[in-house]
C-alpha positions as MATLAB code, in Angstrom:
seq = 'MVNVVEQSNKQNVNGTDASREATGRRGSLSSIRNIGIIAHIDAGKTTATERMLYYTGRVYKMGEVHEGTATMDWMIQEQERGITITSAATTCFWTQHQINIIDTPGHVDFTVEVERSLRVLDGAVGIFCAVGGVQPQSETVWHQAKKYRVPCIAFVNKMDRMGARFDSVIQQMKERLAAPAVPLQLPWGEEAGFQGVIDLVSMKAFKFDEESLGVKMVELPIPSEYSAQAEKARAYLVEMVAEKDEATLKIYMDEADVPAEELKAGIRRATISGTFVPVLCGSALRNKGVQLLLDAVVDYLPSPLDIADVKGTHPKTKAVVSRATSDLEPLAALAFKLASDPYVGKMTFVRVYSGMLKKGQNIFNPRTQKRERLGRILQLHANHREEVETLFAGEIGGICGLKQVTTGDTLCAENQPVVLERIEFPEPVIAMAIEPKTQADREKLKEALASLVDEDPTFRVAMDAETGQTLIKGMGELHLEIIKDRMFREFKVQANAGKPMVAYRETITAPTRKEHLFQREIGGRGHYGHVIVELKPAERGVGNSIEFTVSANLIPNEFRTAVEEGLQDGLITGVLGNYALVDIRVNVIGGSFHPVDSTDVAFRSASAMAIREAAQAAKPAMLEPIMKLEIITPEEHLGDVLGDINGRRGRVKEIEAREVSQIIHADVPLAELFGYATTLRSLTRGRASYTMEPCRFEVVPETVKDSLLNR';
ca = [
     -29.127  -18.047   40.632;
     -27.108  -19.351   43.591;
     -25.915  -22.991   43.688;
     -24.361  -24.657   46.712;
     -21.795  -27.059   45.291;
     -20.756  -29.979   47.513;
     -17.759  -31.695   45.933;
     -18.696  -35.306   45.318;
     -18.312  -37.999   42.715;
     -17.275  -36.446   39.432;
     -16.966  -38.801   36.506;
     -13.461  -39.999   35.751;
     -12.107  -37.758   32.986;
      -9.902  -40.508   31.602;
     -10.817  -43.913   30.278;
      -9.301  -46.998   31.898;
      -6.858  -49.283   30.136;
      -7.843  -52.760   31.316;
      -5.112  -54.388   29.229;
      -2.503  -52.894   31.583;
      -4.246  -53.642   34.875;
      -4.332  -56.678   37.149;
      -7.390  -57.687   39.146;
      -7.516  -56.433   42.707;
      -6.371  -52.868   42.024;
      -7.739  -50.192   44.355;
      -8.406  -47.944   41.334;
      -7.634  -47.752   37.636;
      -4.250  -46.482   36.454;
      -5.901  -43.494   34.810;
      -7.392  -42.420   38.153;
      -4.021  -42.151   39.965;
      -2.230  -38.832   40.501;
       1.263  -38.869   42.035;
       1.939  -35.270   43.000;
       4.380  -33.256   45.068;
       3.770  -29.972   46.844;
       6.833  -27.757   46.246;
       7.649  -24.188   47.282;
       9.869  -21.760   49.159;
       9.834  -22.044   52.962;
       6.715  -20.499   54.544;
       4.747  -20.255   51.276;
       2.025  -22.465   52.774;
       2.771  -25.961   51.390;
       1.912  -27.908   54.521;
      -1.188  -25.790   55.243;
      -2.462  -26.401   51.698;
      -1.775  -30.140   52.092;
      -3.673  -30.224   55.412;
      -6.713  -28.666   53.684;
      -6.481  -31.219   50.873;
      -6.511  -34.051   53.420;
      -9.490  -32.515   55.233;
     -11.611  -31.979   52.121;
     -10.851  -35.486   50.819;
     -11.876  -36.982   54.185;
      -8.384  -38.326   54.931;
      -8.340  -36.440   58.243;
     -11.302  -35.217   60.260;
      -9.637  -32.250   61.906;
      -7.421  -29.684   60.215;
      -3.946  -29.480   61.700;
      -2.147  -26.135   61.816;
       1.577  -25.607   61.240;
       1.758  -22.660   63.682;
       0.171  -24.794   66.424;
       2.459  -27.771   65.746;
      -0.532  -30.007   64.914;
      -0.065  -30.448   61.139;
      -0.526  -34.097   60.136;
       2.287  -34.011   57.586;
       4.774  -32.351   59.984;
       4.923  -35.364   62.289;
       8.543  -35.141   63.469;
       8.977  -33.434   66.839;
      11.646  -31.178   65.268;
       9.135  -30.049   62.609;
       6.438  -29.299   65.162;
       8.829  -27.244   67.313;
      10.158  -25.158   64.423;
       6.994  -24.911   62.296;
       8.844  -26.081   59.158;
       8.885  -29.246   57.061;
      12.128  -31.209   57.356;
      11.368  -34.574   55.794;
       9.066  -35.197   52.848;
       5.923  -36.958   54.090;
       3.785  -39.147   51.831;
       0.053  -39.714   52.055;
      -2.779  -41.148   49.962;
      -6.236  -39.612   49.670;
      -9.218  -39.876   47.316;
     -11.039  -37.086   45.469;
     -13.852  -37.600   42.978;
     -12.989  -41.267   42.388;
      -9.303  -40.467   41.914;
      -6.446  -41.722   44.111;
      -4.060  -38.857   44.873;
      -0.660  -39.791   46.318;
       0.766  -36.580   47.803;
       4.320  -35.880   48.922;
       4.674  -32.676   50.981;
       8.287  -31.547   50.516;
      10.441  -29.172   52.627;
      10.974  -25.575   51.539;
      14.207  -24.965   53.467;
      17.305  -25.183   51.291;
      19.137  -27.419   53.805;
      16.659  -30.191   52.977;
      16.618  -29.783   49.192;
      17.549  -33.484   48.854;
      14.008  -34.338   49.980;
      12.620  -32.327   47.059;
      15.111  -33.839   44.609;
      14.322  -37.453   45.373;
      10.563  -36.826   45.594;
      10.408  -35.132   42.183;
      12.377  -38.033   40.700;
       9.425  -40.377   41.312;
       6.449  -38.019   40.881;
       4.293  -37.476   37.800;
       3.160  -33.919   38.582;
       3.725  -31.069   41.019;
       1.833  -28.200   42.603;
       4.033  -25.130   43.069;
       2.789  -22.931   45.925;
       3.722  -19.246   45.688;
       3.182  -16.591   48.350;
       1.032  -13.756   46.949;
       3.227  -11.268   48.850;
       6.716  -12.814   48.502;
       6.193  -13.987   44.910;
       8.972  -16.059   43.372;
      11.538  -16.494   46.162;
      14.996  -18.138   45.986;
      13.916  -21.646   46.958;
      10.892  -21.307   44.624;
      13.417  -21.043   41.781;
      15.434  -24.022   43.042;
      12.481  -26.402   43.356;
      10.973  -25.218   40.064;
      14.216  -25.953   38.221;
      14.376  -29.361   39.949;
      10.891  -30.095   38.584;
      11.987  -29.047   35.088;
      15.095  -31.241   35.373;
      12.869  -34.313   35.816;
      10.306  -32.964   33.276;
       7.527  -32.919   35.871;
       4.398  -31.027   34.685;
       3.354  -28.319   37.172;
       0.366  -26.256   38.169;
       0.774  -23.143   40.338;
      -1.291  -21.994   43.310;
      -0.856  -18.387   44.460;
      -1.514  -18.637   48.192;
      -2.124  -16.035   50.924;
      -4.325  -13.811   48.732;
      -5.846  -12.418   51.945;
      -2.563  -10.937   53.194;
      -1.601   -7.280   53.002;
       0.520   -6.688   49.893;
      -0.931   -9.670   47.966;
      -0.552   -9.129   44.206;
      -1.751  -11.924   41.903;
      -0.658  -10.322   38.609;
       2.786   -9.525   40.015;
       3.399  -13.171   40.993;
       2.458  -14.387   37.477;
       4.821  -11.815   35.950;
       7.644  -12.984   38.243;
       6.974  -16.600   37.245;
       7.404  -15.640   33.599;
      10.546  -13.569   34.186;
      12.408  -15.595   36.824;
      11.263  -19.124   36.085;
      10.667  -18.773   32.324;
       7.367  -20.514   33.087;
       4.502  -20.336   30.538;
       2.167  -19.270   33.370;
      -1.460  -18.513   32.449;
      -4.206  -17.759   35.023;
      -7.215  -20.097   35.139;
      -8.721  -17.984   37.903;
      -8.888  -14.376   39.023;
      -8.993  -13.363   42.689;
     -12.325  -11.949   43.836;
     -10.833   -9.105   45.844;
      -7.329   -8.879   47.302;
      -5.791   -8.495   50.763;
      -8.485   -8.132   53.477;
     -11.163   -7.912   50.762;
     -10.413  -11.370   49.317;
     -13.756  -13.208   49.097;
     -13.284  -16.041   46.631;
     -12.218  -16.836   43.080;
     -13.524  -16.285   39.563;
     -13.062  -19.396   37.449;
     -12.210  -18.557   33.832;
     -12.916  -22.051   32.477;
     -16.536  -22.269   33.685;
     -16.932  -18.452   33.896;
     -18.410  -18.716   37.400;
     -17.522  -17.068   40.702;
     -17.044  -19.162   43.849;
     -17.334  -18.210   47.503;
     -16.363  -20.557   50.318;
     -18.667  -21.111   53.273;
     -16.806  -20.204   56.483;
     -19.064  -22.186   58.847;
     -18.270  -25.466   57.076;
     -14.551  -24.493   56.892;
     -14.851  -24.130   53.129;
     -16.388  -27.571   52.476;
     -19.390  -25.911   50.839;
     -18.693  -23.732   47.833;
     -21.289  -21.204   46.754;
     -21.432  -20.843   42.958;
     -22.455  -17.383   41.735;
     -22.529  -15.375   38.521;
     -19.400  -13.261   38.012;
     -19.874   -9.893   39.796;
     -20.536   -7.094   37.313;
     -17.429   -5.128   38.355;
     -15.261   -8.112   37.307;
     -17.118   -9.120   34.129;
     -14.983   -7.088   31.680;
     -11.722   -8.232   33.342;
     -12.926  -11.865   33.344;
     -13.914  -11.741   29.643;
     -10.505  -10.355   28.728;
      -8.690  -12.956   30.866;
     -10.828  -15.777   29.408;
      -9.993  -14.670   25.852;
      -6.282  -14.638   26.744;
      -6.581  -18.121   28.296;
      -8.254  -19.564   25.186;
      -5.612  -17.966   22.936;
      -2.761  -19.384   25.006;
      -4.248  -22.904   25.061;
      -4.936  -22.777   21.320;
      -1.334  -21.706   20.761;
      -0.031  -24.753   22.656;
      -2.621  -27.391   21.689;
      -3.572  -28.300   18.126;
      -7.002  -29.791   18.916;
      -8.031  -26.619   20.777;
      -6.713  -24.491   17.915;
      -9.041  -26.274   15.451;
     -12.085  -25.569   17.652;
     -10.907  -21.982   18.195;
     -10.617  -21.399   14.437;
     -14.149  -22.737   13.827;
     -15.955  -21.165   16.788;
     -15.839  -17.823   18.563;
     -15.355  -19.556   21.918;
     -14.151  -22.950   23.164;
     -16.587  -24.962   25.360;
     -15.448  -25.548   28.947;
     -14.926  -29.328   28.606;
     -12.915  -28.924   25.385;
     -10.884  -26.161   27.012;
     -10.155  -28.405   30.020;
      -8.955  -31.182   27.731;
      -6.687  -28.725   25.898;
      -5.258  -27.344   29.150;
      -4.566  -30.908   30.299;
      -2.688  -31.837   27.118;
      -0.654  -28.603   27.162;
       0.169  -28.972   30.878;
       1.312  -32.574   30.488;
       3.503  -31.580   27.531;
       5.212  -28.980   29.768;
       4.304  -26.027   27.527;
       1.638  -24.573   29.827;
       1.421  -23.826   33.557;
      -2.133  -23.251   34.885;
      -2.228  -20.716   37.733;
      -4.881  -20.790   40.464;
      -5.262  -18.678   43.595;
      -6.692  -18.757   47.099;
      -5.889  -18.714   50.792;
      -5.216  -22.141   52.295;
      -5.229  -20.826   55.875;
      -8.666  -19.230   55.320;
      -9.984  -22.387   53.567;
     -10.501  -20.661   50.221;
      -9.685  -22.195   46.841;
      -8.235  -25.560   47.887;
     -11.148  -27.667   46.561;
     -10.712  -26.067   43.135;
      -6.990  -26.849   43.414;
      -7.878  -30.530   44.013;
     -10.118  -30.392   40.930;
      -7.199  -28.962   38.937;
      -4.894  -31.779   40.138;
      -7.408  -34.329   38.823;
      -8.237  -32.422   35.631;
      -4.797  -31.216   34.507;
      -1.964  -33.251   36.049;
      -0.971  -36.578   34.449;
      -1.825  -40.109   35.501;
       0.935  -42.762   35.242;
      -0.524  -43.635   31.802;
       0.245  -40.110   30.546;
       3.944  -40.420   31.371;
       6.463  -41.816   28.900;
       7.645  -45.392   29.473;
      10.419  -45.461   32.063;
      13.846  -46.265   30.635;
      16.823  -47.944   32.252;
      19.800  -50.081   31.300;
      20.504  -53.788   31.478;
      23.033  -54.315   34.341;
      25.304  -56.527   32.222;
      24.865  -55.580   28.560;
      24.167  -51.850   29.299;
      21.498  -51.949   26.574;
      18.583  -49.537   26.997;
      15.557  -51.267   28.561;
      12.060  -49.757   28.443;
       9.192  -50.536   30.816;
       5.595  -49.493   30.123;
       3.315  -48.507   33.011;
       1.462  -51.779   33.480;
       0.824  -54.347   36.218;
       1.527  -57.052   33.652;
       5.055  -55.893   32.697;
       8.171  -57.206   34.517;
       8.806  -55.477   37.849;
      10.703  -52.159   37.888;
      10.568  -50.044   41.068;
      12.831  -47.312   42.460;
      13.770  -47.002   46.140;
      13.832  -43.224   46.576;
      14.021  -42.857   50.356;
      14.987  -44.785   53.480;
      13.641  -44.036   56.948;
      14.199  -45.498   60.418;
      10.881  -46.187   62.069;
      10.728  -46.990   65.804;
       7.872  -49.476   65.218;
       8.699  -51.218   61.934;
      12.469  -50.704   61.700;
      14.096  -49.714   58.416;
      11.461  -48.680   55.876;
      12.086  -48.204   52.157;
       9.893  -45.792   50.175;
       9.353  -47.057   46.618;
       7.682  -45.963   43.396;
       6.478  -48.879   41.276;
       6.877  -48.082   37.572;
       5.855  -51.474   36.174;
       4.787  -54.849   37.499;
       3.672  -55.451   41.091;
       5.290  -55.753   44.510;
       3.635  -58.505   46.569;
       4.122  -59.394   50.203;
       6.575  -62.309   50.534;
       7.847  -61.900   46.940;
      11.547  -62.176   46.073;
      12.989  -59.107   44.368;
      16.405  -58.546   42.776;
      18.763  -55.616   43.412;
      21.137  -55.181   40.402;
      23.566  -53.044   42.442;
      24.265  -55.763   45.020;
      23.480  -58.631   42.605;
      21.416  -60.181   45.410;
      17.791  -61.054   45.918;
      15.769  -60.082   48.976;
      12.385  -61.130   50.294;
       9.723  -58.471   50.767;
       8.334  -58.112   54.274;
       5.351  -55.919   55.069;
       4.036  -53.567   52.377;
       2.523  -50.311   53.572;
       0.367  -47.536   52.188;
       1.615  -44.344   53.804;
      -0.072  -41.492   55.621;
       2.645  -39.275   57.190;
       3.899  -41.378   60.151;
       0.807  -43.628   60.124;
       0.609  -46.618   57.843;
      -1.852  -49.145   56.525;
      -0.735  -52.653   55.596;
      -1.605  -53.858   52.072;
      -0.890  -57.085   50.194;
       0.279  -55.513   46.912;
       1.654  -52.291   45.461;
       0.561  -51.961   41.830;
       2.169  -50.110   38.914;
       1.980  -46.340   39.329;
       1.706  -46.492   43.139;
       3.965  -45.200   45.913;
       4.348  -47.055   49.213;
       6.676  -48.388   51.880;
       8.416  -51.754   52.306;
       9.775  -53.163   55.558;
      12.542  -55.697   55.943;
      14.930  -54.843   53.081;
      18.449  -54.931   54.494;
      20.840  -54.016   51.659;
      18.907  -51.348   49.783;
      20.183  -47.755   49.552;
      18.578  -44.621   48.132;
      18.400  -44.818   44.338;
      18.477  -48.615   44.069;
      16.294  -50.378   41.524;
      14.118  -53.341   42.564;
      13.325  -55.648   39.650;
      12.693  -59.182   38.451;
      15.869  -61.306   38.474;
      15.159  -62.914   35.095;
      14.491  -59.524   33.461;
      16.756  -57.064   35.282;
      16.904  -53.316   34.721;
      18.779  -50.438   36.367;
      16.805  -47.193   36.516;
      18.599  -43.837   36.508;
      19.955  -43.059   39.973;
      19.272  -39.789   41.767;
      22.040  -37.150   41.864;
      22.657  -35.479   45.208;
      24.570  -32.262   45.995;
      27.808  -32.283   47.969;
      27.753  -31.135   51.649;
      29.054  -27.606   52.302;
      29.395  -27.550   56.094;
      30.998  -29.834   58.682;
      30.990  -30.320   62.449;
      33.143  -32.425   64.769;
      31.308  -34.837   67.065;
      32.452  -37.238   69.760;
      30.683  -39.513   72.287;
      30.525  -38.297   75.906;
      31.329  -41.709   77.351;
      32.821  -44.979   76.147;
      29.348  -46.536   76.386;
      28.040  -44.019   73.846;
      30.728  -44.807   71.274;
      28.942  -47.802   69.742;
      25.539  -46.089   69.943;
      26.964  -43.045   68.124;
      28.397  -45.269   65.402;
      25.033  -47.009   64.886;
      23.106  -43.708   64.910;
      25.419  -42.127   62.321;
      25.197  -45.212   60.082;
      21.393  -45.105   60.256;
      21.259  -41.366   59.486;
      23.666  -41.763   56.532;
      21.373  -44.474   55.158;
      18.385  -42.119   55.387;
      19.989  -38.944   54.051;
      22.342  -39.051   51.032;
      23.503  -35.452   51.659;
      24.662  -36.330   55.183;
      28.212  -37.712   55.284;
      30.500  -38.988   58.031;
      34.290  -38.783   57.700;
      37.357  -39.134   59.875;
      39.850  -36.270   60.069;
      43.199  -37.922   59.277;
      45.217  -35.414   61.347;
      43.103  -35.101   64.508;
      41.283  -38.440   64.467;
      37.983  -36.599   65.018;
      34.694  -37.806   63.562;
      33.280  -35.137   61.238;
      29.643  -34.963   60.204;
      28.903  -33.031   57.010;
      25.647  -31.554   55.741;
      23.934  -28.891   53.652;
      23.739  -26.138   56.286;
      23.686  -25.201   59.969;
      20.023  -26.188   60.371;
      20.641  -29.543   58.682;
      23.387  -30.425   61.185;
      21.353  -29.066   64.089;
      18.442  -31.364   63.184;
      20.816  -34.335   62.779;
      22.321  -33.621   66.202;
      18.878  -33.232   67.771;
      17.693  -36.531   66.273;
      20.770  -38.342   67.631;
      20.014  -37.112   71.138;
      16.238  -37.785   71.039;
      15.640  -40.735   68.717;
      18.864  -42.679   69.170;
      19.464  -41.648   72.822;
      23.137  -40.866   72.129;
      25.021  -38.528   74.446;
      27.647  -36.645   72.422;
      29.604  -33.395   72.296;
      29.480  -31.405   69.078;
      31.864  -28.680   67.917;
      31.054  -25.506   66.026;
      30.034  -25.771   62.355;
      32.915  -25.454   59.880;
      32.954  -24.747   56.160;
      33.539  -27.816   53.967;
      36.269  -26.435   51.697;
      37.503  -28.171   48.551;
      40.795  -28.133   46.638;
      41.491  -28.089   42.917;
      44.335  -27.477   40.470;
      44.854  -24.484   38.194;
      47.502  -25.809   35.767;
      48.067  -29.055   33.816;
      50.834  -31.378   34.933;
      52.237  -34.877   34.480;
      53.830  -37.088   37.146;
      54.840  -40.689   37.610;
      55.380  -42.872   40.642;
      57.131  -46.218   40.931;
      56.130  -48.368   43.905;
      58.677  -51.161   44.391;
      58.980  -52.780   47.802;
      59.291  -56.103   49.534;
      56.491  -56.702   52.036;
      56.188  -59.923   53.998;
      58.846  -61.628   51.917;
      57.098  -60.832   48.629;
      57.908  -58.201   46.028;
      55.318  -55.556   45.096;
      55.735  -53.597   41.869;
      53.502  -50.909   40.384;
      54.378  -48.028   38.072;
      51.896  -45.353   36.950;
      52.193  -42.130   34.892;
      49.258  -39.703   35.235;
      48.339  -36.463   33.521;
      46.164  -33.923   35.377;
      44.205  -31.054   33.827;
      41.821  -28.539   35.428;
      38.150  -29.117   34.552;
      35.312  -26.588   34.479;
      34.072  -25.550   37.888;
      31.314  -27.803   39.165;
      31.693  -30.719   36.728;
      33.457  -33.010   39.243;
      36.318  -35.419   38.609;
      36.782  -37.736   35.650;
      39.242  -40.602   35.174;
      40.201  -42.113   31.833;
      42.809  -44.612   30.644;
      44.718  -44.019   27.420;
      47.549  -46.310   28.513;
      48.117  -49.494   26.528;
      47.182  -52.834   28.122;
      50.772  -53.893   27.345;
      52.026  -51.361   29.916;
      49.304  -51.762   32.571;
      47.282  -54.970   32.099;
      43.486  -54.698   32.409;
      43.508  -56.830   35.561;
      45.202  -53.962   37.469;
      43.004  -51.125   36.163;
      40.470  -51.412   38.983;
      43.297  -51.106   41.530;
      44.696  -48.074   39.662;
      41.272  -46.399   39.654;
      40.813  -47.090   43.381;
      44.244  -45.569   44.057;
      43.377  -42.448   42.062;
      40.123  -42.089   44.019;
      42.116  -42.473   47.266;
      44.431  -39.668   46.154;
      41.528  -37.377   45.243;
      39.771  -37.796   48.607;
      42.476  -35.888   50.488;
      44.045  -32.783   48.973;
      47.531  -31.348   49.287;
      46.876  -27.959   50.935;
      44.524  -28.539   53.855;
      43.481  -32.171   53.448;
      40.243  -31.184   51.685;
      38.902  -33.286   48.801;
      40.235  -32.515   45.301;
      37.507  -31.658   42.770;
      37.072  -30.564   39.138;
      40.092  -32.461   37.838;
      40.481  -34.516   34.646;
      42.804  -37.453   35.336;
      44.304  -39.437   32.474;
      46.481  -42.515   33.018;
      48.902  -42.259   30.095;
      51.657  -44.719   30.975;
      53.323  -47.074   33.427;
      54.820  -50.530   33.582;
      54.326  -53.857   35.324;
      56.416  -56.803   36.513;
      55.265  -60.244   35.347;
      55.806  -61.744   38.819;
      55.842  -58.935   41.414;
      53.023  -56.654   40.216;
      50.076  -56.618   42.648;
      46.845  -54.699   43.193;
      48.308  -53.180   46.359;
      51.364  -51.869   44.489;
      49.329  -50.281   41.682;
      46.850  -48.769   44.135;
      49.683  -47.217   46.178;
      51.536  -45.998   43.083;
      48.382  -44.345   41.728;
      47.564  -42.576   45.003;
      51.126  -41.219   45.312;
      51.283  -40.199   41.630;
      48.122  -38.128   41.883;
      49.265  -36.422   45.104;
      52.627  -35.498   43.574;
      50.906  -34.257   40.416;
      48.413  -32.154   42.409;
      51.250  -30.515   44.370;
      52.931  -29.521   41.093;
      49.737  -28.293   39.404;
      49.363  -24.980   41.293;
      46.713  -26.201   43.773;
      44.038  -23.785   44.970;
      41.413  -23.883   47.715;
      37.709  -23.584   46.889;
      34.984  -22.287   49.174;
      31.175  -22.583   48.875;
      29.431  -19.392   47.755;
      25.847  -18.848   48.885;
      23.111  -17.090   46.948;
      21.609  -14.659   49.459;
      18.284  -12.844   49.251;
      17.596  -10.188   51.889;
      14.273   -8.367   52.285;
      14.817   -5.154   54.229;
      13.004   -1.846   54.810;
      14.477    0.935   52.659;
      15.805    2.939   55.623;
      18.170    0.061   56.535;
      19.376   -0.608   52.982;
      22.720    1.199   53.391;
      23.618   -0.641   56.619;
      22.794   -4.035   55.102;
      24.799   -3.325   51.913;
      27.780   -2.171   53.952;
      27.671   -5.361   56.001;
      27.530   -7.523   52.841;
      30.617   -5.774   51.439;
      32.415   -6.422   54.725;
      31.671  -10.124   54.321;
      33.377  -10.351   50.898;
      29.935  -10.389   49.286;
      29.006   -9.232   45.785;
      25.665   -7.476   45.356;
      24.099   -8.605   42.063;
      20.770   -6.797   42.087;
      18.590   -4.573   44.257;
      14.889   -4.943   43.566;
      12.406   -2.329   44.792;
       9.060   -3.475   46.161;
       6.247   -1.340   47.534;
       7.383   -1.300   51.159;
      10.800   -2.940   51.044;
      14.004   -3.522   49.103;
      15.192   -6.972   48.025;
      18.944   -7.478   47.812;
      20.345  -10.374   45.736;
      23.976  -11.099   46.604;
      26.615  -13.853   46.482;
      28.479  -14.270   49.777;
      31.041  -16.906   50.935;
      29.503  -19.332   53.434;
      32.459  -18.799   55.785;
      31.306  -15.209   56.306;
      27.684  -16.064   57.100;
      27.886  -17.862   60.440;
      25.709  -15.969   62.896;
      24.359  -13.710   60.141;
      20.773  -13.904   61.425;
      21.746  -12.146   64.675;
      23.712   -9.427   62.852;
      20.873   -8.746   60.411;
      18.360   -8.492   63.246;
      20.481   -5.935   65.085;
      21.169   -3.899   61.918;
      17.465   -3.630   61.027;
      15.837   -3.814   64.487;
      14.446   -7.213   63.584;
      12.602   -5.986   60.488;
      14.663   -7.750   57.788;
      14.668  -11.403   56.780;
      16.915  -13.475   54.550;
      17.193  -16.821   52.784;
      20.261  -18.458   51.297;
      21.147  -21.502   49.243;
      24.404  -23.024   47.921;
      25.325  -21.559   44.569;
      28.810  -22.699   43.498;
      32.430  -23.098   44.621;
      34.993  -20.351   43.987;
      38.751  -20.019   44.535;
      39.577  -18.652   47.982;
      41.568  -15.364   47.860;
      45.251  -15.804   48.776;
      45.016  -13.736   51.980;
      42.085  -15.787   53.248;
      43.750  -19.043   52.188;
      46.912  -18.218   54.132;
      44.972  -17.499   57.316;
      43.000  -20.745   56.928;
      46.101  -22.886   56.434;
      47.952  -21.217   59.308;
      45.159  -21.750   61.856;
];
């Protein structure tokens, strides 16, 4: 028998919890899904999101990435390049559930967008290319999701492409991501023969009507040639769920099979606990499988009620404070992104964990210790917005008019303050000099850079002490190119930019101890500060730490802030090439003070000089960023590509054979990779491709260091 299934109003799978909800909500807490779409570049994230918006009725025409018409890629730079640069948020509704979606970038230069999105999301959909499988950025975003304990489901996309292998992708997920991946579907055909999917929960096959662009799904019995494979896969699915979920195990022990609804409930519990990753398949571009993906988001990913109470600290007592997901709890919201909007000005993206944000309400920022008044509150849809009166617990939206908020700030009630965990951001690895073309552009450039720094925590602006140049720093060449392009177009700044440069670091390789006495008369007043510091190398990548073991009798507590500021000043600029000092343990072990002449200025100066003198004596070394490189090349060009990597001081870690190509995994210094795309194209006649991401910092070889310092 053939059924035509039009997706409509399914019953809510969760009960509501009225005791946590205020009147006036747009939907119950249990019906909300806050999800992110994460993947490697070009795996099909934005295309899948466009289909979701179309099937939920949020848009009435599908946009296409390759045509530059995708709703979620609204920036002109995204439309020109066919990639996602900034994470775009939208809200849509599916079977009486409110789904807040954030479509994140796949390019490594914009990994900060993924990081801050995952920090505020309850679940994620990982999109994997059926041909490329688990690619480098797939690993990065997956580990970011695990870091924030975000439950995931996987969608193997592009099943219609030549070389698509569903089983191979699942195997790679298990090996490379250590993901407990279990298929909920089987592909009905592969490559050009891909027709639809076989659902292992309901044991039905689904085809997608091409005339209605996949809106209508045709439900069929499982084709006879797939019945044995489907039975085997279903048995494996039930076993895996029973292994992870106790309630399912009890049913499994009593009955030969587990009913579909009970199995769904078990999959949901196991997915939310992080011990199970459901895997679905389809082809977003061909409108196949996306409706079933939406069903899986509703059925298996958590609502805000399924997430543990958010924890923070009291700003003064530092005691742990817990907030339950409820409209009736005191306010706790996290500002996870800032954006400059030409129509509404500075907009702050927030996730409300507890309480409510109301238009005109006063909120408290524990970082600044100031209160601010809320302006307009917006529900977001890419670069379009809809004004609302209130954001309730569990919702994501935008606020206009906040002046002193930065990324990672907590917004809370002043009488019951809390500081939520801030978001950690990676350090920039590349720099570029920039200067205004005319005197009139100088102020405009300053304003543009300040606005862009507010928006992007991985974008930094610094002044070169020797040359007086303004340096902009970012995560890669593309990152800085986009920044530059936005300055010219959005902020109408005319500026000259230099060539990208590597953002080196400095460190020490031996312990040392130094002291500095600052004793001078300035402006008719004596200034006295005396500090003894001990420096030790720390493990690579852990950053700097400062501790005080000095007695308060030698350096009174009132001067400790000045000492710490001086140490930070000394660490900002190194002793070899004026690069920042990193991975150093600093311990203030001694000093002295003068009862009359000691000042903050004296202790700050003494500390900065002490740390510089200590760093010079501690066998300083230069560090350079190392990139993790993955190159996909035809076998006949393998030798040329390997030879080129060796010539770039690269280390080949693994060569993986695929059916028609070879995949090279290598670590290469960033300094050797400028212009690599052109070289690779010429070596392989344009047939190879590569991706890279920052991996770690390593000591620069002496010969390279000498040439850098003598430039």
